[in-house]
Amino acid sequence: MKRDDEDDAWRSIVENYGDRPTLDEDPPPTLATPVDAGPVEGPDTGPVDAGPPTYHVDLPEEPESDLGRADEERFVPPPPPPLPRPRGVRAAAWAGVFGAPAVLLLCLVLAVDLPQFVGYLLVGAFVGGFLYLVLQMPRGPRDPWDDGAQL
């Protein structure tokens, strides 16, 4: 098959493909129309050409919407329940997990020398709090068919 025959075949396929859309008779509105500024008077030289033409842009009007009605139908979720607060040993474990590294980091940044036993105490608080929290985790799933998703 020659190149011209192939081009003709594709052209006929494209020309005969599907229904052709009907176009409106009215030409589309122009967005920008030039505004003739005319000559401009210079300071002491007389009329000066205004330069390139400036354009006035006609933006299409936005359709009116029922903003007030949309606010009435808007979903407002109920307030969330308060966060649970750990008590007792669990609160101390969380303080050890987050507080001990924070104190050590702050002392490192500020170049504060801690006594050796305080450093060991902070590291022990971190490790002990972490181990306590891991050991208190539930051993099995709540439900054998539970995948964790909640609504």
XYZ file of C-alpha atoms in Angstrom:
151
model
C 0.000 0.000 0.000
C 1.386 3.391 -0.966
C 1.719 6.311 1.414
C -0.935 8.377 -0.431
C -3.415 5.483 -0.374
C -2.886 5.067 3.355
C -3.408 8.795 3.980
C -6.583 8.743 1.877
C -7.875 5.731 3.800
C -7.308 7.430 7.159
C -8.817 10.683 5.910
C -11.989 8.872 4.767
C -12.244 7.097 8.131
C -11.965 10.381 10.019
C -14.409 12.192 7.722
C -17.059 9.485 8.052
C -16.661 8.764 11.750
C -19.764 9.303 13.932
C -22.323 12.079 13.841
C -21.114 15.552 13.205
C -21.969 18.128 15.869
C -24.152 21.053 14.918
C -22.639 24.409 15.664
C -24.558 27.495 16.711
C -25.033 30.096 14.047
C -24.039 32.938 16.402
C -20.321 33.664 16.603
C -18.877 33.240 20.104
C -18.501 36.477 22.093
C -15.066 37.993 22.040
C -13.333 38.309 25.355
C -11.054 41.191 24.488
C -11.790 44.138 22.213
C -9.184 46.790 21.457
C -9.804 50.252 22.850
C -8.492 53.126 20.751
C -6.562 55.384 23.084
C -5.644 57.911 20.366
C -2.560 60.081 20.425
C -1.188 61.155 23.774
C 0.259 64.564 24.464
C 3.922 64.417 25.448
C 5.523 66.852 27.945
C 7.050 69.298 25.417
C 7.063 67.370 22.153
C 3.419 67.495 21.117
C 1.343 64.437 20.204
C 3.019 61.085 20.851
C 1.820 57.670 19.668
C 0.075 55.803 22.503
C 2.007 52.583 21.801
C 0.401 49.182 21.497
C -3.390 49.091 21.802
C -4.953 48.418 25.172
C -7.709 45.867 25.540
C -10.975 45.934 27.411
C -11.921 42.472 28.670
C -15.597 41.463 28.859
C -15.911 38.603 31.321
C -18.944 36.353 31.125
C -21.437 36.825 33.924
C -21.478 34.191 36.625
C -24.789 32.426 37.146
C -26.620 33.356 40.312
C -26.530 30.752 43.026
C -28.543 30.189 46.161
C -25.745 30.752 48.672
C -28.144 31.241 51.555
C -29.921 27.999 50.782
C -26.639 26.085 50.562
C -25.761 27.222 54.088
C -29.091 25.933 55.411
C -28.543 22.468 53.937
C -24.913 22.237 55.004
C -24.019 19.270 57.218
C -22.629 20.141 60.624
C -21.030 17.152 62.340
C -21.615 16.623 66.051
C -18.796 17.672 68.366
C -16.204 14.932 68.833
C -15.997 13.146 72.167
C -13.223 14.290 74.507
C -9.874 12.550 74.229
C -9.251 9.883 76.854
C -6.804 10.907 79.570
C -4.401 8.260 80.854
C -4.326 7.886 84.644
C -1.830 6.479 87.098
C 0.896 4.168 85.849
C -0.111 4.576 82.209
C 0.333 8.387 82.430
C 3.774 7.872 83.984
C 4.697 5.466 81.163
C 3.681 8.013 78.507
C 5.629 10.706 80.363
C 8.679 8.439 80.325
C 8.321 7.664 76.611
C 7.950 11.306 75.541
C 9.328 13.310 78.461
C 12.682 11.585 78.994
C 13.948 12.037 75.399
C 12.672 15.637 75.432
C 14.639 16.435 78.607
C 17.761 14.743 77.256
C 17.483 16.603 73.938
C 16.907 19.932 75.683
C 19.958 19.404 77.907
C 22.024 18.466 74.855
C 20.966 21.579 72.914
C 21.499 23.912 75.885
C 24.819 22.196 76.793
C 23.680 21.432 80.347
C 25.685 18.765 82.139
C 23.439 16.294 83.909
C 24.725 14.086 86.696
C 25.352 10.567 85.471
C 22.629 8.981 87.620
C 20.008 11.461 86.204
C 20.944 10.454 82.651
C 20.593 6.776 83.564
C 17.285 7.534 85.286
C 15.919 9.272 82.135
C 17.022 6.394 79.869
C 15.462 3.904 82.322
C 12.213 5.926 82.346
C 12.069 5.770 78.558
C 12.788 2.029 78.336
C 10.496 1.181 81.270
C 7.614 3.270 79.921
C 7.972 1.745 76.466
C 8.040 -1.810 77.820
C 5.024 -1.162 80.068
C 2.967 0.210 77.166
C 3.915 -2.689 74.888
C 3.083 -5.281 77.563
C -0.319 -3.650 78.233
C -1.380 -3.892 74.587
C -4.201 -6.373 73.886
C -2.919 -9.798 72.940
C -5.478 -10.647 70.261
C -7.839 -8.848 67.944
C -11.156 -7.538 69.302
C -13.066 -9.598 66.774
C -11.623 -12.258 64.458
C -13.337 -10.553 61.499
C -12.389 -7.007 62.535
C -10.148 -5.266 60.013
C -9.831 -2.082 62.104
C -12.128 0.116 60.019
C -14.651 2.134 61.996
C -17.450 4.443 60.929
